[in-house]
Amino acid sequence: MSEQVSAVSVHQLTKRFGSFAAVDQVSFEIPRGEIFGLLGPNGAGKTTTIRMLCGIFPPSDGEGRVLGFDIVKDAEEIKKNIGYMSQKFSLYNDLTARENIEFYAAIYGVPRKQRTERVQEMIRMAGLEHHSNERTQNLSGAWRQRLALACAVVHNPPMLFLDEATAGVDPVSRREFWDLIYDLAATGVTVLATTHYMDEAEYCNMIGMMYRGELIAYASPDELKDSLHGVLFQVECSDPMNAMSALEEVPWVQDVSIHGVLLHVIVDKSSREKAIQKLMSARGIGIIRMEESIASLEDIFIAFVEERRKQLEDAPLAVKE
Ligand SMILES: Nc1ncnc2c1ncn2[C@@H]1O[C@H](COP(=O)(O)OP(=O)(O)OP(=O)(O)O)[C@@H](O)[C@H]1O
Ligand SMILES: [Mg+2]
């Protein structure tokens, strides 16, 4: 893919802290105007990746370009041209919502003449019209999140980094927040978002799954769902914990995880239904219901992480420090 259409282009990006590789030879591209989701468990290396792309610190190895700028040589240019919003985004509690946006407009160098109009535009974009004169400390979590977004994009950046921007916000507000992100992407803004919420991953054009510093999957949500080599059964039974350990011992079971009262069991083929029943009854576990089901992104994510974890356990010498 050429640099003209890629907002982000990363090749073998690596960050070591001492001998520990927090990000390990990661490569991906984000075409302009697309939304890229970076998923991964705690400590996978998502924030470290974002920090390198924002020019906060340089990589130990590999290279990357953001909006055509080199992440090492042009770090200052990158900082001016991106929006960055994290869970710990700093808003000034004693200022009103409008004053916060005005403050960030000044910091990001929005020309004085355009500021009033641009701030008003951001208030409209975030739907903050009825809250613009409220003190930020009195706003709910969801409104603070929208205000933080308004502050992060007040200088009209073509690239937006969201690092767990919706953590701790209720599902309806998260959906509404993502509507705003979609609207931004529709105007040509490129978005890189990290999240732990699998429903949010569905909003992305492409997904990268990180685990222990590595990018272990890189595809669209639909491609990822198609990539599951196996069949998922949802099983409700009398003793899920015992059922889980029994199923984990069987070679044709690829993965088992608990989702509320349900076990998600990924097996190699549909005809294993009877074998599951037999195994359960041999252990004295009653099956309340069992049905073949379509794997969600969460199932895929767990399966990918589990597969990589097993590979690393089987080949300890190949594991990085
Ligand atoms: N400055 C640092 N010095 C040493 N180790 C670090 C530093 N920053 C991050 N790490 C380590 O690098 C690994 C990746 O951290 P990172 O914050 O990128 O993970 P993450 O995927 O963002 O996790 P989370 O979902 O919890 O935010 C972790 O093991 C972390 O402890
Ligand atoms: Mg993080």
Tab-separated table of C-alpha atoms and ligand atoms in Angstrom, residues 17 20 22 40-49 51 163-164 196, ligand 1:
chain	number	residue	atom	x	y	z
A	17	PHE	CA	12.450	-1.918	28.153
A	20	PHE	CA	11.837	-7.147	27.763
A	22	ALA	CA	6.829	-4.690	25.240
A	40	GLY	CA	-5.265	-7.315	23.605
A	41	PRO	CA	-5.179	-8.300	27.256
A	42	ASN	CA	-3.597	-6.044	29.894
A	43	GLY	CA	0.095	-5.541	29.227
A	44	ALA	CA	-0.138	-6.685	25.579
A	45	GLY	CA	1.669	-3.570	24.333
A	46	LYS	CA	-1.202	-1.455	22.966
A	47	THR	CA	-0.432	1.782	24.799
A	48	THR	CA	3.294	1.385	24.095
A	49	THR	CA	2.491	1.055	20.373
A	51	ARG	CA	3.033	6.134	22.346
A	163	ASP	CA	-6.577	4.616	24.059
A	164	GLU	CA	-9.379	2.920	25.979
A	196	HIS	CA	-11.248	-4.203	25.838
B	1	LIG	N1	8.190	2.663	30.773
B	1	LIG	C1	8.133	1.343	30.940
B	1	LIG	N2	9.144	0.662	31.499
B	1	LIG	C2	9.122	-0.681	31.643
B	1	LIG	N3	8.086	-1.458	31.251
B	1	LIG	C3	7.038	-0.838	30.683
B	1	LIG	C4	7.008	0.576	30.490
B	1	LIG	N4	5.829	0.902	29.870
B	1	LIG	C5	5.183	-0.261	29.697
B	1	LIG	N5	5.883	-1.299	30.180
B	1	LIG	C6	5.508	-2.717	30.146
B	1	LIG	O1	5.236	-3.057	28.796
B	1	LIG	C7	4.151	-3.959	28.716
B	1	LIG	C8	3.105	-3.390	27.785
B	1	LIG	O2	2.470	-2.293	28.411
B	1	LIG	P1	1.302	-1.464	27.736
B	1	LIG	O3	0.944	-0.375	28.689
B	1	LIG	O4	1.711	-1.070	26.370
B	1	LIG	O5	0.152	-2.544	27.653
B	1	LIG	P2	-1.381	-2.365	27.221
B	1	LIG	O6	-1.644	-3.369	26.166
B	1	LIG	O7	-1.650	-0.946	26.928
B	1	LIG	O8	-2.129	-2.834	28.548
B	1	LIG	P3	-3.507	-2.280	29.208
B	1	LIG	O9	-4.618	-2.992	28.495
B	1	LIG	O10	-3.406	-2.730	30.633
B	1	LIG	O11	-3.548	-0.799	29.069
B	1	LIG	C9	3.660	-4.179	30.141
B	1	LIG	O12	4.220	-5.375	30.623
B	1	LIG	C10	4.204	-2.981	30.880
B	1	LIG	O13	4.427	-3.299	32.240
